[in-house]
Amino acid sequence: MSTLGTEQDPLLVAIVGSGPSGFYAAEALIKSDIAVKVDVLERLPSPFGLVRSGVAPDHQKLKQAIKLYEKIAASPEFNLIANVTVGTDITVKDLCESHHAVIFTCGAESDRKLGVPGEDLIGSHTATEFVGWYNGHPDYRDREFDLSHDVAVIIGQGNVAADVSRILSKTVDELKQTDIAEHALDTLAESKIKEIHVIGRRGPAQAKLTPKELREFGELADCSPVVLSEDMILNPESEKELEEKSNVASKKIYDLFCEFSKREIDSSKTKKCFFSFLMGPKELVGNSRLEKVVLEKNGLSGEPFKQSARGTGETIELESGILFRSIGYRGVPIEGVPFHENWGTIPNEKGRVTDNDNNVVSQFYTAGWIKRGPSGIIGTNRACSVETVGCLLEDITKLDDGSKKSGAAAIYTILDSKNIRHVNYAEWKKIDAKEIERGEPKGKPREKYTYIDEMLSVTD
Amino acid sequence: MTTIVTENCKSCRFTDCVTVCPVACFHYDDEMLYIDPDVCIDCSACIPECPVQAIYEGDDIPEDQEKWIEINAEKAPDLPVCEEQMDPLPGAEERKSELGF
Ligand SMILES: Cc1cc2nc3c(=O)[nH]c(=O)nc-3n(C[C@H](O)[C@H](O)[C@H](O)COP(=O)(O)OP(=O)(O)OC[C@H]3O[C@@H](n4cnc5c(N)ncnc54)[C@H](O)[C@@H]3O)c2cc1C
Ligand code: SF4
Ligand code: SF4
């Protein structure tokens, strides 16, 4: 009889990625009534995924989710193996040999393409790059953003587009006491941007940001929100959508846009943030550098809640030297793990990874953005990881193949043989303490290290 | 800014809200749930999950529900944490339709 899950023979689980979904999966395993050991692998020296490097620096309160992750990390069953990329530093096959199960919680780290001519001109950026840059993600540390233009264009009207637009709309004073990376604050201090255009494919009844985020645009120190009153006229289908009692958030957003459209523009403010609807990019024009964005007007068709936007052929042009596209993320495939090319996710059934023929792949599980696609906020990942761990625990008898697994020890042997410097949780806490210390004199919650070498030097 | 549970949760307690709370700050008694304002990070994840729209955030709290700010703050810390979905209280479905949802 299998003894897997007892004190003498704990279930060994490797989790790939230390964002919210990785931590919630670890939590669910640790809280279960069987004995487990959880090793969380993370490619950066710092844990917490997008809570650290995605969530906006001026939304510090949200980052307090980390307090809960710190409690999880303090459990004796938890072990962090950071600065290790699964797929290159260690293979998925290695993890299958060392652990009974592997949960992929590696997020959605690349962007969807617009698929329009000129997308790769200098000055056309992804929101991911900009967000990573201002949040001090080492991958984006040395990106350059030329903010010497008057007009910036943001394609998309979701949460991430709202973050990018708000950061561009704020003054240095509004940002300097956040944990925004120093290099970003210095560049933003020199910004000449006066107009920010936030372009939505559909109408004001379908914008996918939250009322709270939109409200912030009405309260900025030196920027006025601008919405045209004619854009507030809805088609009957959209009106129906807003009448639906369950659609209360969209109604609030629409009402806020209406309120903005009625405001007098405050001429004492230097910047304007325009929200424009029913438009999509058709072409980005320029001679190596972006000079102009051609937008095509859209019409909506379809039943309420199923309306899609289609180009009408009518175009307008916006002169602009910098554009950020924020139209969704996609996952990055890991060698040896099934991947759905179209969706950019790992195919799965309730978190059990499946192959191209929909057969469950034993030992493999997934949670978070790489499981569901890039939608949902921090807390959504908790329910998601709980579902996945539920399946994993149901499968426990199948996970015992009779062989002796050596867990973390086997991983360390491989990493050490390749001379790969790994970082444990205690070492991360040293980096963390130093960052907080660096922030103190500036009144910032922390000043992040933005190069991996810098982070590692602190742990020595 | 605070996020609070109000009147509509009474005798209902579907607890759809707790499954998405990133910091497990919902607490419960026999009647309803309460949010601990010292732990809540105002992420709004719970708001769209509630089938009877009992949860409000700061600027959206209707005037006649403002008393719940204090009630949540007072009750939550001493009550047990609700981390997983519980069974709705008996009669919850009826109450939901009574409330017009
Ligand atoms: C710009 C932005 C703003 C957001 N703002 C909010 C907000 O205001 N409120 C809110 O609630 N939610 C917000 N979110 C959403 C929230 O961040 C996500 O829901 C959540 O982070 C997804 O969790 P995850 O664990 O699936 O992925 P992630 O957080 O992306 O974590 C994945 C982790 O895996 C690691 N990894 C990737 N590949 C490998 C590999 N091969 N080997 C080892 N490690 C690997 C990554 O480094 C990362 O640490 C925002 C997201 C973005 C992008
Ligand atoms: S979902 Fe709504 S009604 Fe149900 S417990 Fe949560 S707050 Fe109360
Ligand atoms: S706002 Fe977020 S943190 Fe607060 S109770 Fe709701 S889900 Fe939990």
XYZ file of C-alpha atoms and ligand atoms in Angstrom, chain A residues 16-22 41-44 46-51 54-56 59 62 84-87 105-109 131 134 137 159-160 163 213 329 334 367-370 372 375-379 381, chain B residues 43, ligand 1:
105
model
C 7.449 26.575 -11.171
C 7.016 30.320 -10.577
C 6.626 32.259 -7.315
C 3.808 34.639 -8.275
C 0.419 34.611 -6.535
C -0.678 31.333 -8.119
C 2.528 29.611 -7.019
C 11.445 27.495 -8.333
C 11.678 31.090 -9.541
C 13.739 32.457 -12.385
C 14.485 35.793 -10.668
C 13.139 37.892 -6.058
C 9.802 36.132 -5.475
C 6.162 37.311 -5.807
C 5.874 37.579 -9.623
C 3.652 40.383 -10.873
C 2.752 41.554 -7.385
C 3.312 44.195 -12.463
C 1.034 45.824 -9.881
C 1.590 49.576 -10.135
C -0.958 50.951 -5.628
C -2.269 45.821 -3.114
C 16.759 29.295 -11.420
C 14.944 29.117 -14.756
C 13.038 25.912 -15.361
C 13.604 24.710 -18.916
C 2.512 28.659 -12.258
C 4.854 30.592 -14.517
C 2.456 33.334 -15.594
C 2.008 34.913 -19.012
C 5.197 36.814 -19.671
C 5.516 48.168 -16.697
C 9.095 51.267 -14.074
C 12.168 44.075 -13.441
C -6.356 47.444 -16.114
C -2.836 47.408 -17.489
C -1.777 51.698 -15.098
C -9.117 52.697 -11.372
C -0.486 38.716 -22.500
C 8.625 25.610 -21.452
C -2.505 27.241 -12.113
C -2.736 31.010 -12.514
C -2.362 33.008 -15.716
C -0.591 30.209 -17.585
C -6.474 30.363 -17.480
C -7.329 37.552 -16.866
C -8.231 37.955 -13.271
C -6.615 39.788 -10.448
C -4.424 38.619 -7.589
C -7.221 36.926 -5.641
C -5.507 32.995 -8.600
C -8.326 44.805 -4.278
C 0.620 45.514 -15.237
C -0.219 44.663 -14.349
C -0.966 45.259 -13.339
C -1.765 44.493 -12.502
N -2.469 45.122 -11.538
C -3.229 44.396 -10.684
C -3.960 45.035 -9.664
O -3.949 46.264 -9.568
N -4.691 44.272 -8.812
C -4.717 42.920 -8.912
O -5.376 42.268 -8.091
N -4.064 42.279 -9.917
C -3.322 42.986 -10.792
N -2.647 42.356 -11.800
C -2.866 40.910 -11.992
C -1.981 40.007 -11.127
O -0.682 40.514 -11.090
C -2.036 38.597 -11.717
O -3.356 38.101 -11.601
C -1.118 37.605 -11.021
O 0.157 38.125 -10.784
C -0.984 36.319 -11.838
O -0.300 35.400 -11.042
P 0.563 34.215 -11.613
O 1.175 33.582 -10.418
O -0.255 33.364 -12.490
O 1.698 34.869 -12.546
P 2.908 35.847 -12.222
O 2.573 36.805 -11.157
O 3.354 36.386 -13.520
O 4.062 34.898 -11.646
C 4.778 34.021 -12.476
C 6.176 33.804 -11.906
O 6.808 32.749 -12.599
C 8.160 33.086 -12.843
N 8.593 32.288 -14.000
C 8.195 32.402 -15.295
N 8.786 31.473 -16.061
C 9.587 30.735 -15.247
C 10.472 29.642 -15.469
N 10.649 29.100 -16.683
N 11.151 29.145 -14.397
C 10.972 29.684 -13.152
N 10.158 30.729 -12.907
C 9.466 31.248 -13.928
C 8.120 34.572 -13.088
O 9.370 35.184 -12.913
C 7.083 35.023 -12.048
O 7.695 35.307 -10.826
C -1.837 43.092 -12.672
C -1.102 42.498 -13.692
C -0.294 43.267 -14.528
C 0.469 42.619 -15.621
